[in-house]
Tab-separated table of C-alpha atoms in Angstrom:
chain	number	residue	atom	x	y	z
A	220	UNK	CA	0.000	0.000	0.000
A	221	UNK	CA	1.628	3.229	-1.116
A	222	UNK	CA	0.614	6.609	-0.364
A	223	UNK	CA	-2.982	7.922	0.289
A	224	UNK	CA	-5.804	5.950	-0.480
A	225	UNK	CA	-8.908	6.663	-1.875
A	226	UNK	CA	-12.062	6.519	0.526
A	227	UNK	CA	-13.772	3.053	-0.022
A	228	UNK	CA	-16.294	3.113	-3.120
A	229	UNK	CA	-14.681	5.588	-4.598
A	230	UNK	CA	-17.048	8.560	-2.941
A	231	UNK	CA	-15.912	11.721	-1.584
A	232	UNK	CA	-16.061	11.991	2.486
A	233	UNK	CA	-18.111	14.605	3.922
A	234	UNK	CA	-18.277	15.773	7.169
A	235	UNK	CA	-15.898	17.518	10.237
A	236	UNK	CA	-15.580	20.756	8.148
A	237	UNK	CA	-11.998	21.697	7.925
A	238	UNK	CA	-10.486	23.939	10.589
A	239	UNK	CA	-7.145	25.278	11.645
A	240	UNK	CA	-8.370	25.048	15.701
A	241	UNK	CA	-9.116	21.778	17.793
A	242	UNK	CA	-11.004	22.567	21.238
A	243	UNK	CA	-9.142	21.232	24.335
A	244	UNK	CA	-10.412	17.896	25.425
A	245	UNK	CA	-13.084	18.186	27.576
A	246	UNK	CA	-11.994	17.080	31.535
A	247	UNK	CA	-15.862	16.357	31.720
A	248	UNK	CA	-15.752	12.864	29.843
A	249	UNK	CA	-18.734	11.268	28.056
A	250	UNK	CA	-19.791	8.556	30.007
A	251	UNK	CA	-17.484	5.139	29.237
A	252	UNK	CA	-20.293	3.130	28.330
A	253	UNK	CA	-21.964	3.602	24.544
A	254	UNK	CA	-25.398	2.281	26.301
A	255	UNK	CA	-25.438	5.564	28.855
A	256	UNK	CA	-24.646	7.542	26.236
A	257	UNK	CA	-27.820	6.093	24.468
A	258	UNK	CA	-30.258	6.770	27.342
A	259	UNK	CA	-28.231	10.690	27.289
A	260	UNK	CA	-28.837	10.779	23.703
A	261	UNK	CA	-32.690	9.403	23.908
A	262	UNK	CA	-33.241	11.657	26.977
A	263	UNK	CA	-32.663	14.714	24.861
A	264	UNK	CA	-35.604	13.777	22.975
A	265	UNK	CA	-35.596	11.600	19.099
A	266	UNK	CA	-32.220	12.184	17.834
A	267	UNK	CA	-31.150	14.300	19.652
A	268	UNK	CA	-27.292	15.309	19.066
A	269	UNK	CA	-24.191	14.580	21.649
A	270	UNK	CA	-23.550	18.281	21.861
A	271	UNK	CA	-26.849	19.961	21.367
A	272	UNK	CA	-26.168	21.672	18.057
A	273	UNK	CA	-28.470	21.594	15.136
A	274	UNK	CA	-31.116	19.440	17.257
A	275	UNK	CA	-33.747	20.912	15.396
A	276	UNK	CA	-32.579	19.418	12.096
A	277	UNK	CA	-32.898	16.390	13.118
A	278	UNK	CA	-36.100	16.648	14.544
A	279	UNK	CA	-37.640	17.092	11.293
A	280	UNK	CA	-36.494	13.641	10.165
A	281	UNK	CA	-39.275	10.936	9.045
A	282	UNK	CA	-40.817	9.752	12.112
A	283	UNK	CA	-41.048	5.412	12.352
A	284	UNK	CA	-44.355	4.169	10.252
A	285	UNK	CA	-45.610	2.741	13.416
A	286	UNK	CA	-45.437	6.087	15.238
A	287	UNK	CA	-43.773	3.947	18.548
A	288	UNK	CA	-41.482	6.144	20.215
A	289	UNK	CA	-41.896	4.828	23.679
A	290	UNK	CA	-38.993	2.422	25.325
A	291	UNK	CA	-40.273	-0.442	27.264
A	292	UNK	CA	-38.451	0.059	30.433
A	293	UNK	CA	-35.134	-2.193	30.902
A	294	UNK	CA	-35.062	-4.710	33.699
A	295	UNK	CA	-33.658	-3.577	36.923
A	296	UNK	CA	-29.611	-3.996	37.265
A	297	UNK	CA	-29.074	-7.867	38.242
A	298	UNK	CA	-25.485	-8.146	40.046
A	299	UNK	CA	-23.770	-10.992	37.814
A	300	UNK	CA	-20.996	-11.635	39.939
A	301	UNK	CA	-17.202	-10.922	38.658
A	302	UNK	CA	-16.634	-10.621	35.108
A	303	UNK	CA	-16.339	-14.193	33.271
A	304	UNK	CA	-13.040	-16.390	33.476
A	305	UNK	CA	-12.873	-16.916	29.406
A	306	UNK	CA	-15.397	-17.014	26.741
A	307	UNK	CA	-16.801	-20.969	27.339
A	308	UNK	CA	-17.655	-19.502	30.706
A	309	UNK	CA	-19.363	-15.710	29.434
A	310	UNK	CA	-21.696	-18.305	27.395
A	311	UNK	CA	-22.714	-20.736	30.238
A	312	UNK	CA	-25.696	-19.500	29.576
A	313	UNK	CA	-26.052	-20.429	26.318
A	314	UNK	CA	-27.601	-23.404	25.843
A	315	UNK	CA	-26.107	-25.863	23.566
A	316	UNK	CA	-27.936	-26.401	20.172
A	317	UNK	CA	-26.896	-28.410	17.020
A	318	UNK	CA	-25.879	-26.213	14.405
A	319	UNK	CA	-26.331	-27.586	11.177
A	320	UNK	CA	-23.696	-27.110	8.673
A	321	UNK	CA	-23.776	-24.137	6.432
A	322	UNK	CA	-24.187	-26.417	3.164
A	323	UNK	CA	-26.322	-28.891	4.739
A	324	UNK	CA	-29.514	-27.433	2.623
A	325	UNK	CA	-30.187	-27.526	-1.215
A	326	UNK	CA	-30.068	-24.125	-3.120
A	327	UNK	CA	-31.461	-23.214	-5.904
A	328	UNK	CA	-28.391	-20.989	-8.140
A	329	UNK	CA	-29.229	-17.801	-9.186
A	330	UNK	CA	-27.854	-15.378	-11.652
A	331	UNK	CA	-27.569	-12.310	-10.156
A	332	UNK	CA	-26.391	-11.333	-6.360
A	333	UNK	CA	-29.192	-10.491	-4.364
A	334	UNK	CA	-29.385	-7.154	-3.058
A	335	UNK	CA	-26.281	-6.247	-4.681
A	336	UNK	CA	-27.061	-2.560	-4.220
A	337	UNK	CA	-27.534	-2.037	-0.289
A	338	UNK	CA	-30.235	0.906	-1.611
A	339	UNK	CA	-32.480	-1.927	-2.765
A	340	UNK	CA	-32.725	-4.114	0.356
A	341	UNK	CA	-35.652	-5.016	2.137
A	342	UNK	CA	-36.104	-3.766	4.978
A	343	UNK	CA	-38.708	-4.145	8.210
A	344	UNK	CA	-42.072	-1.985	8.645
A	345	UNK	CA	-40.843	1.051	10.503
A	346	UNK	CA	-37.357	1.505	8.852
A	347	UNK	CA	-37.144	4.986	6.781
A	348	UNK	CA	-34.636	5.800	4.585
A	349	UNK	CA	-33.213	9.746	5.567
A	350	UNK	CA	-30.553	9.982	3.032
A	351	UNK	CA	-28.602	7.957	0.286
A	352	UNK	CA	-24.453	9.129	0.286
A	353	UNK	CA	-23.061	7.762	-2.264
A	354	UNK	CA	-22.397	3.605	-1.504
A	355	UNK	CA	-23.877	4.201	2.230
A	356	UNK	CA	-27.610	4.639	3.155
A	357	UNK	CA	-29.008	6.300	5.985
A	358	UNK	CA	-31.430	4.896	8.149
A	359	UNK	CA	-33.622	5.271	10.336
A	360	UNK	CA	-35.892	3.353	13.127
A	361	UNK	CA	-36.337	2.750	16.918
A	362	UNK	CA	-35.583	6.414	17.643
A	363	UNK	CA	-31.819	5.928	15.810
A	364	UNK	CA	-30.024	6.947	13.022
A	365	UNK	CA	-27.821	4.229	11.527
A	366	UNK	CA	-25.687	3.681	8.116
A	367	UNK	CA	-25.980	0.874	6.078
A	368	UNK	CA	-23.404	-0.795	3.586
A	369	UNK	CA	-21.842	-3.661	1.703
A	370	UNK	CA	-18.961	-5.587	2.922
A	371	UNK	CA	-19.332	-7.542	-0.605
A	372	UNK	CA	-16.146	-5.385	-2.139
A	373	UNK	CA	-13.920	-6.838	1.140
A	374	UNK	CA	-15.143	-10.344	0.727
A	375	UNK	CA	-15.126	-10.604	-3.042
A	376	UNK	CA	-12.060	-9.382	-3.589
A	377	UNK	CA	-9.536	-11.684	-4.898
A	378	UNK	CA	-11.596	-14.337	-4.958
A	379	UNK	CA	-11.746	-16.830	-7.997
A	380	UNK	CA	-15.319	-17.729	-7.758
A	381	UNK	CA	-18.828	-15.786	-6.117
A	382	UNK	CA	-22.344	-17.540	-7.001
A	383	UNK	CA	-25.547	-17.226	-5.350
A	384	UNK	CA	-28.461	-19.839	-4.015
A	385	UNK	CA	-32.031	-19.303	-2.867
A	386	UNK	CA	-33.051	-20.946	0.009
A	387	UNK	CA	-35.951	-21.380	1.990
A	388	UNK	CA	-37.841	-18.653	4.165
A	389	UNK	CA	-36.541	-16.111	1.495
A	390	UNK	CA	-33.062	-16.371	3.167
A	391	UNK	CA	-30.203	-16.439	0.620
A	392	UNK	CA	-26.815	-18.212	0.598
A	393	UNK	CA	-23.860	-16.793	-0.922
A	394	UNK	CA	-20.503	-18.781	-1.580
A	395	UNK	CA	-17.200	-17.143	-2.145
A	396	UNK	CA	-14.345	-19.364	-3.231
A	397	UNK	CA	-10.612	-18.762	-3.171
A	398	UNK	CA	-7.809	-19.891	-4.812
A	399	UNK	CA	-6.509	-21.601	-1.900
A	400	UNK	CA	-9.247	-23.733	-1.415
A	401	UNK	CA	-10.965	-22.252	1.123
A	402	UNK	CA	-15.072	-21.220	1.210
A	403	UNK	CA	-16.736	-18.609	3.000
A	404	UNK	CA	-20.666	-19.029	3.041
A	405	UNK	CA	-22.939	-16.992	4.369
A	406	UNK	CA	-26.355	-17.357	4.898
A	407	UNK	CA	-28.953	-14.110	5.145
A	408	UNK	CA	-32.393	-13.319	5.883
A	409	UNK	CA	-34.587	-11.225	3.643
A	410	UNK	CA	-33.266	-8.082	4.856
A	411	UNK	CA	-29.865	-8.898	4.061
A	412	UNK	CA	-29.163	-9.395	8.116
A	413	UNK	CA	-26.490	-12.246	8.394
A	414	UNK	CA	-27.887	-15.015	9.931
A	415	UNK	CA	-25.034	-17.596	9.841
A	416	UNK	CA	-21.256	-17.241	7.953
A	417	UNK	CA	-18.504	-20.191	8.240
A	418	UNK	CA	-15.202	-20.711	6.779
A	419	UNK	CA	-14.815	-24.108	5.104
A	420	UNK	CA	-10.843	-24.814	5.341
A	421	UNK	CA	-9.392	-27.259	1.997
A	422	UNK	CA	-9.984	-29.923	4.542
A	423	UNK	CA	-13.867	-29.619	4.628
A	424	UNK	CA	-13.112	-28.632	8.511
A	425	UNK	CA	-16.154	-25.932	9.020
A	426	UNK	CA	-15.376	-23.190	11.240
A	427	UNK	CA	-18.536	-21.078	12.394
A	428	UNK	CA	-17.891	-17.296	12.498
A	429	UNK	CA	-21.188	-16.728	13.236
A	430	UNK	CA	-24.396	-17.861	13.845
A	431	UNK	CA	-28.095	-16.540	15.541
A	432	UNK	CA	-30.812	-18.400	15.703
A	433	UNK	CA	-33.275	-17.223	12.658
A	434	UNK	CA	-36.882	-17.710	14.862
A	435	UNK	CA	-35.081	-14.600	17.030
A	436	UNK	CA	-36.182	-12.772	13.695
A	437	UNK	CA	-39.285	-14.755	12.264
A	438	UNK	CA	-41.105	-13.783	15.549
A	439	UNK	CA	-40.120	-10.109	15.850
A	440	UNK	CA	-40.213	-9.410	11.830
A	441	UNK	CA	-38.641	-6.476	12.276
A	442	UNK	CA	-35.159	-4.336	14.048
A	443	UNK	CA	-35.725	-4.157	17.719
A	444	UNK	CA	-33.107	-3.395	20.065
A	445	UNK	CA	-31.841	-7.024	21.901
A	446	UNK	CA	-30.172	-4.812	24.450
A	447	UNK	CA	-33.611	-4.401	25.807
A	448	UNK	CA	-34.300	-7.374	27.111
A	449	UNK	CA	-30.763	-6.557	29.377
A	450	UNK	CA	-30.440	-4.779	32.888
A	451	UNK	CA	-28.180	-1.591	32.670
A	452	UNK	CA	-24.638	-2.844	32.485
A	453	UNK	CA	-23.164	-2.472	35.921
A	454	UNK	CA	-19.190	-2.020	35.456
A	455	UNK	CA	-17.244	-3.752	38.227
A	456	UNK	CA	-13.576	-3.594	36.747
A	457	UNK	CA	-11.370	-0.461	36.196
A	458	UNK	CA	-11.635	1.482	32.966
A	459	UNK	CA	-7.994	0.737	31.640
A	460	UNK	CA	-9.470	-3.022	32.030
A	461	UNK	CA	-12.267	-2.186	29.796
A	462	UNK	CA	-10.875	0.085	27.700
A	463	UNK	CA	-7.439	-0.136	26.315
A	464	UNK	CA	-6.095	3.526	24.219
A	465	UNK	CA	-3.408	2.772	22.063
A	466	UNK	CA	-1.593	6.079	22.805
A	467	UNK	CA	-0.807	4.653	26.071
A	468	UNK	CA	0.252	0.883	24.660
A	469	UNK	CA	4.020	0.563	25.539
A	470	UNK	CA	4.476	-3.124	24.862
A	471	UNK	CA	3.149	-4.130	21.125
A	472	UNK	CA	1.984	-7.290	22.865
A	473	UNK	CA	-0.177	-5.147	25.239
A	474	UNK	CA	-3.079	-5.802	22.163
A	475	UNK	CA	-2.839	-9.402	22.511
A	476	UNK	CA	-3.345	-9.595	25.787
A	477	UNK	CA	-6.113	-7.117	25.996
A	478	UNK	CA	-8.001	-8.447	23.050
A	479	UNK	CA	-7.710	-12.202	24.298
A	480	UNK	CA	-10.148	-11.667	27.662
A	481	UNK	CA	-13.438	-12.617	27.739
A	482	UNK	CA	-16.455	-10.336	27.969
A	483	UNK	CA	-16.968	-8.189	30.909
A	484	UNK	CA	-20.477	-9.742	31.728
A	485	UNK	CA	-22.101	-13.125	30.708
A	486	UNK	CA	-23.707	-13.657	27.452
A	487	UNK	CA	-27.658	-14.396	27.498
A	488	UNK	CA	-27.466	-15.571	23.882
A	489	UNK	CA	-25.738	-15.568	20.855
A	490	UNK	CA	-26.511	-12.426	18.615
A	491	UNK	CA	-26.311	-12.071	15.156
A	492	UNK	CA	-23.518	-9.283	13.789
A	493	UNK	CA	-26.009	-6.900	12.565
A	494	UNK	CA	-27.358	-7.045	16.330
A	495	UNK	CA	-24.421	-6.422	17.475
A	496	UNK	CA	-23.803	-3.365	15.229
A	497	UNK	CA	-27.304	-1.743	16.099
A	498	UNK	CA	-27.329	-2.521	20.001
A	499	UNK	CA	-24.676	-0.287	22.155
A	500	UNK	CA	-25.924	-2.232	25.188
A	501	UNK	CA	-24.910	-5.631	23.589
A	502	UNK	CA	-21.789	-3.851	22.333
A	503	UNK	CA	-21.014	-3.184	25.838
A	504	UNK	CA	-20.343	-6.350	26.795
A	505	UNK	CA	-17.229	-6.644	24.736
A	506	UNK	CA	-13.883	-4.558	25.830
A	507	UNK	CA	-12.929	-1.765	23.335
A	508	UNK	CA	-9.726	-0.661	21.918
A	509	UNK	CA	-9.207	2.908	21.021
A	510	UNK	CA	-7.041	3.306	18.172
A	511	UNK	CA	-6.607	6.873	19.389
A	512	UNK	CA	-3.221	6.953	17.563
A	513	UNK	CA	-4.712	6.381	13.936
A	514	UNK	CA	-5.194	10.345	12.788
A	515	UNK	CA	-7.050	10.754	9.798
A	516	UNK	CA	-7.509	14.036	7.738
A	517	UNK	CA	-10.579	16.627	8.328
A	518	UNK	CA	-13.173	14.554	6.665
A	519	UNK	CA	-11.334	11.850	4.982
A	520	UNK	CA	-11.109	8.170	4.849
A	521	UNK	CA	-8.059	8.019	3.739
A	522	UNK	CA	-5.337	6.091	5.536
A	523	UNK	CA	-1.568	7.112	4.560
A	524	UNK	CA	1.394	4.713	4.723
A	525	UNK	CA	2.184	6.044	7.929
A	526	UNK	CA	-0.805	5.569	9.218
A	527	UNK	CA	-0.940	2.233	8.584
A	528	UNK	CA	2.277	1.054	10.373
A	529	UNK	CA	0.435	2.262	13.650
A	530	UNK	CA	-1.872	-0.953	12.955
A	531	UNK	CA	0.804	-3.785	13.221
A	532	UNK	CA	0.387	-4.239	17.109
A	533	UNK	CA	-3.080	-4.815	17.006
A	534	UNK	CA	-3.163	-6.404	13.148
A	535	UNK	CA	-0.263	-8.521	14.825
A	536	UNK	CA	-2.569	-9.695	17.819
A	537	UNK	CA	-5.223	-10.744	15.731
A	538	UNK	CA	-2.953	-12.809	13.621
A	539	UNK	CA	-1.909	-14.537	16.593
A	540	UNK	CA	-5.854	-14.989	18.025
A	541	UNK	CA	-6.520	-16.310	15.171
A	542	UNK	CA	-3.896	-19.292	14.883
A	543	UNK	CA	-5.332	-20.362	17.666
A	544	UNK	CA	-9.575	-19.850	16.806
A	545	UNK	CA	-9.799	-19.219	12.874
A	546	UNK	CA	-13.095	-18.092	13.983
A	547	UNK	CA	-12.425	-14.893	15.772
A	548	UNK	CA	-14.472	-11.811	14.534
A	549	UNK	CA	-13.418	-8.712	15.397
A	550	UNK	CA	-15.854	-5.056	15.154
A	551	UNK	CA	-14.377	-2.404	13.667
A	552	UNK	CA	-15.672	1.148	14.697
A	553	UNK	CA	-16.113	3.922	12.921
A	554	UNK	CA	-16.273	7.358	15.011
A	555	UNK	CA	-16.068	11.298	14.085
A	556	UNK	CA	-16.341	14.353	16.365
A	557	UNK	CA	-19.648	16.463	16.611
A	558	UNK	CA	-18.385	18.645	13.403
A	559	UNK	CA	-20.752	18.736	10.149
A	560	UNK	CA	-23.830	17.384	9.548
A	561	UNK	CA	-24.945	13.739	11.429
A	562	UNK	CA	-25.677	12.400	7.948
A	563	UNK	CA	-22.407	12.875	6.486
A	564	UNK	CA	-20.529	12.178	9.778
A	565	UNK	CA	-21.977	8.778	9.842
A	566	UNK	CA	-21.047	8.188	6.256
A	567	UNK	CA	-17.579	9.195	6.654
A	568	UNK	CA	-17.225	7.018	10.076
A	569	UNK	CA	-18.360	4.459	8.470
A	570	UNK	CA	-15.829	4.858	5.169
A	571	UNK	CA	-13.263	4.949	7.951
A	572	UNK	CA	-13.776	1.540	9.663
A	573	UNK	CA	-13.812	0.216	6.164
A	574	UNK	CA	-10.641	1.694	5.321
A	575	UNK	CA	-9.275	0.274	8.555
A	576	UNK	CA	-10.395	-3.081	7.614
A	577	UNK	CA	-9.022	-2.916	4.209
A	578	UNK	CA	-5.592	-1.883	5.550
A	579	UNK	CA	-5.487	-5.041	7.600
A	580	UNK	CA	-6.740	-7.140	5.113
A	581	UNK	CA	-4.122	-5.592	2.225
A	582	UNK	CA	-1.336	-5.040	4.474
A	583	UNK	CA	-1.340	-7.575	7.221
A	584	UNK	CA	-3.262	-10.403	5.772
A	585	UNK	CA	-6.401	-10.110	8.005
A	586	UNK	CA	-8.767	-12.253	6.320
A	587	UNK	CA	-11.382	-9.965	5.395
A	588	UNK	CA	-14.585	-12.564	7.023
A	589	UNK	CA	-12.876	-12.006	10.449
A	590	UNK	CA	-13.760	-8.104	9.997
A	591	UNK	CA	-16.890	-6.689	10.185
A	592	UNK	CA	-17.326	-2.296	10.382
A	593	UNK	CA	-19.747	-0.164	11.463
A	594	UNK	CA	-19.573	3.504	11.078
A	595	UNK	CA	-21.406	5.677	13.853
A	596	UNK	CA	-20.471	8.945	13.212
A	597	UNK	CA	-20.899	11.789	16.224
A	598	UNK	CA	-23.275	9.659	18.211
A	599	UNK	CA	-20.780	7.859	20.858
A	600	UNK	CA	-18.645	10.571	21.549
A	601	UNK	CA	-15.572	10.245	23.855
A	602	UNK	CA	-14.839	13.574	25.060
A	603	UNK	CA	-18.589	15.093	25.151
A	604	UNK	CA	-18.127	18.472	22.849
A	605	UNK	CA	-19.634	19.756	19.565
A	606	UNK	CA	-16.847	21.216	19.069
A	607	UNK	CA	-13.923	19.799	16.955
A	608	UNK	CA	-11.323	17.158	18.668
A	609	UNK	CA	-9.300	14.763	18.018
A	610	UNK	CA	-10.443	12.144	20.468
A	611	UNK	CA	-13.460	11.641	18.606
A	612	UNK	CA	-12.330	11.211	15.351
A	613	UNK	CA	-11.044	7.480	16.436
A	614	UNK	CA	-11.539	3.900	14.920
A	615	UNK	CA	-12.311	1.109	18.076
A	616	UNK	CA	-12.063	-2.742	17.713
A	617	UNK	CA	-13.809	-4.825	19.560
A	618	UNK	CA	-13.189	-8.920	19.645
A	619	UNK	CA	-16.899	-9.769	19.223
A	620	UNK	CA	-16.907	-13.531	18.982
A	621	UNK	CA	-18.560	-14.822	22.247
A	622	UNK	CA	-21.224	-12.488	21.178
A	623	UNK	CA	-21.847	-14.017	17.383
A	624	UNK	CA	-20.587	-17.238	17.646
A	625	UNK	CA	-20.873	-21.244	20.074
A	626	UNK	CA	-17.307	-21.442	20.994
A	627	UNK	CA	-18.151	-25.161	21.531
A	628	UNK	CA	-18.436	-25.215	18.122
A	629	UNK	CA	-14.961	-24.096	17.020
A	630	UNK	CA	-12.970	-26.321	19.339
């Protein structure tokens, strides 16, 4: 990788309008958790921004079809003891199903890839579309504003054979072969949510990367929020145990160790990725790493060679995670500061994560099925100011694979 690249999809970034001034960090920290900063955010009334400015814009976006705007209220806080011992024990819960193999039902090929353009998905009663920028969509539902995109460019890429099969339940399975022999199949519902992905080694050895439990979907038929069916996360360790900022890693190995602990709290059930992507309280429950380190321009995506180095510690600890589960999958985060419009900020964040991934894919040899990004522009801020700063124009990875897939499974 040599110089700057270009922002993924080939779209310009918008967003954090260019200034020569940062504000000082704020000593008055955003709360550590993303889930308070939900109930901060939903307090201030539907979409209501971080730090206050422009709230009326967003107040004139499309309301949900259902008119609910009421939260059910969350379960009272439930002490669950000391955080769990490794990840067999934060799924104790769980309880064991069979999990049939990703092949194990007949498809029917089809031409063309469905949904190939994420603006024609299907999508549940109750999700409006604000805004289309460029390869990302806008959306919105359950009193939040996500972004929505392919990973199909990350996956495909390299590859020496993509095809397509229908399947039952208007679920659709997609196969990607490389030339080294190995398969990566995934398996999605008819919104596009991924329902189950494995990696099928030369071997025929099928590792599950993840994997939900599709009736979690056929009975809600549509996006709800899993994170509240959860108590309020209570916090028992210290923050540099929860959170780990790369400006103050010393010891490159520092990532490894950090990355290779086991949730903070036990997992009720497994959750599929896009679950994980829309719920900050289910998010919670996995530690964070702040690449704090990794600057990017005013409103670019663009990652310089330079830039990239600053990856190898924690592109080097997932190497080694992965040699011993191949099944690790790791969330990359997307984040900007309160600058610009919440649109644009979302679809830069999320251009960013992307460009993270694709950095550790190209450069470090990542495979791209262990990465999954999410861009969420100015809404969990770190340092809680509309103004411009630094800390909030991060990426943040989060080893996500107790939450998404059985580790019974993969050992």
């Amino acid at each position: 990788m040599t110089g700057k690249q270009p922002a993924p999809g080939g779209q310009p970034a918008q967003g954090e309008n260019a200034t020569q001034t940062e504000a000082p960090a704020d000593k008055n920290a955003a709360p550590i958790l993303d889930s308070q900063k939900d109930v901060l955010r939903k307090r201030k009334g539907k979409n209501g921004r971080q730090g206050g400015e422009n709230a009326s814009e967003q107040a004139n976006q499309p309301t949900q079809q259902n008119g609910q705007q009421a939260q059910a209220p969350k379960p009272a806080p439930v002490d669950q003891g000391p955080p769990p011992t490794d990840d067999r024990a934060a799924q104790q819960a769980i309880q064991p199903e069979k999990i049939a193999p990703v092949t194990e039902e007949k498809g029917k090929r089809v031409e063309r890839a469905p949904d190939e353009n994420v603006r024609d998905r299907r999508r549940p009663q109750g999700v409006d579309v604000v805004r289309e920028l460029g390869d990302r969509v806008i959306l919105q539902f359950n009193n939040q504003t996500i972004v929505e995109s392919s990973d199909a460019p990350r996956m495909h890429r390299g590859a020496r054979n993509v095809y397509y099969e229908d399947l039952s339940g208007d679920r659709t399975r997609e196969i990607v072969e490389r030339d080294n022999g190995v398969r990566i199949i995934t398996i999605r519902n008819r919104y596009g949510d991924i329902i189950q992905r494995s990696r099928i080694a030369p071997d025929g050895h099928e590792y599950v990367l993840s994997y939900v439990d599709e009736s979690q979907y056929e009975d809600e038929g549509d996006w709800r929020d899993p994170g509240d069916d959860l108590p309020p996360m209570r916090l028992t360790i210290p923050r540099e145990e929860y959170i780990l900022d790369s400006e103050n890693v010393e010891d490159p190995d520092d990532y490894y160790t950090f990355l290779e602990q086991p949730p903070v709290e036990r997992v009720q059930r497994l959750y599929s990725i896009d679950e994980v992507k829309r719920s900050a309280r289910v998010r919670d429950i996995a530690r964070r790493v702040d690449l704090d380190t990794l600057n990017f321009d005013f409103g670019s995506a663009s990652i310089s060679d330079t830039e990239v180095q600053k990856l190898e510690g924690v592109a080097t600890a997932m190497e080694k995670l992965l040699k011993k589960n191949p099944a690790e999958t790791f969330l990359i985060e997307g984040h900007t500061d309160a600058v610009g419009t919440p649109e644009a900020n979302l679809a830069l964040s999320d251009r960013r994560a992307e460009a993270v991934a694709q950095a550790l894919t190209n450069a470090f040899g990542i495979p791209p099925e262990n990465l999954t990004t999410q861009g969420y522009g100015e809404e969990y801020l770190k340092v809680n100011t509309a103004g411009p700063n630094r800390e909030n124009r991060r990426v943040a990875i989060r080893r996500i694979t107790p939450l998404v897939a059985p580790v019974a499974s993969n050992n």
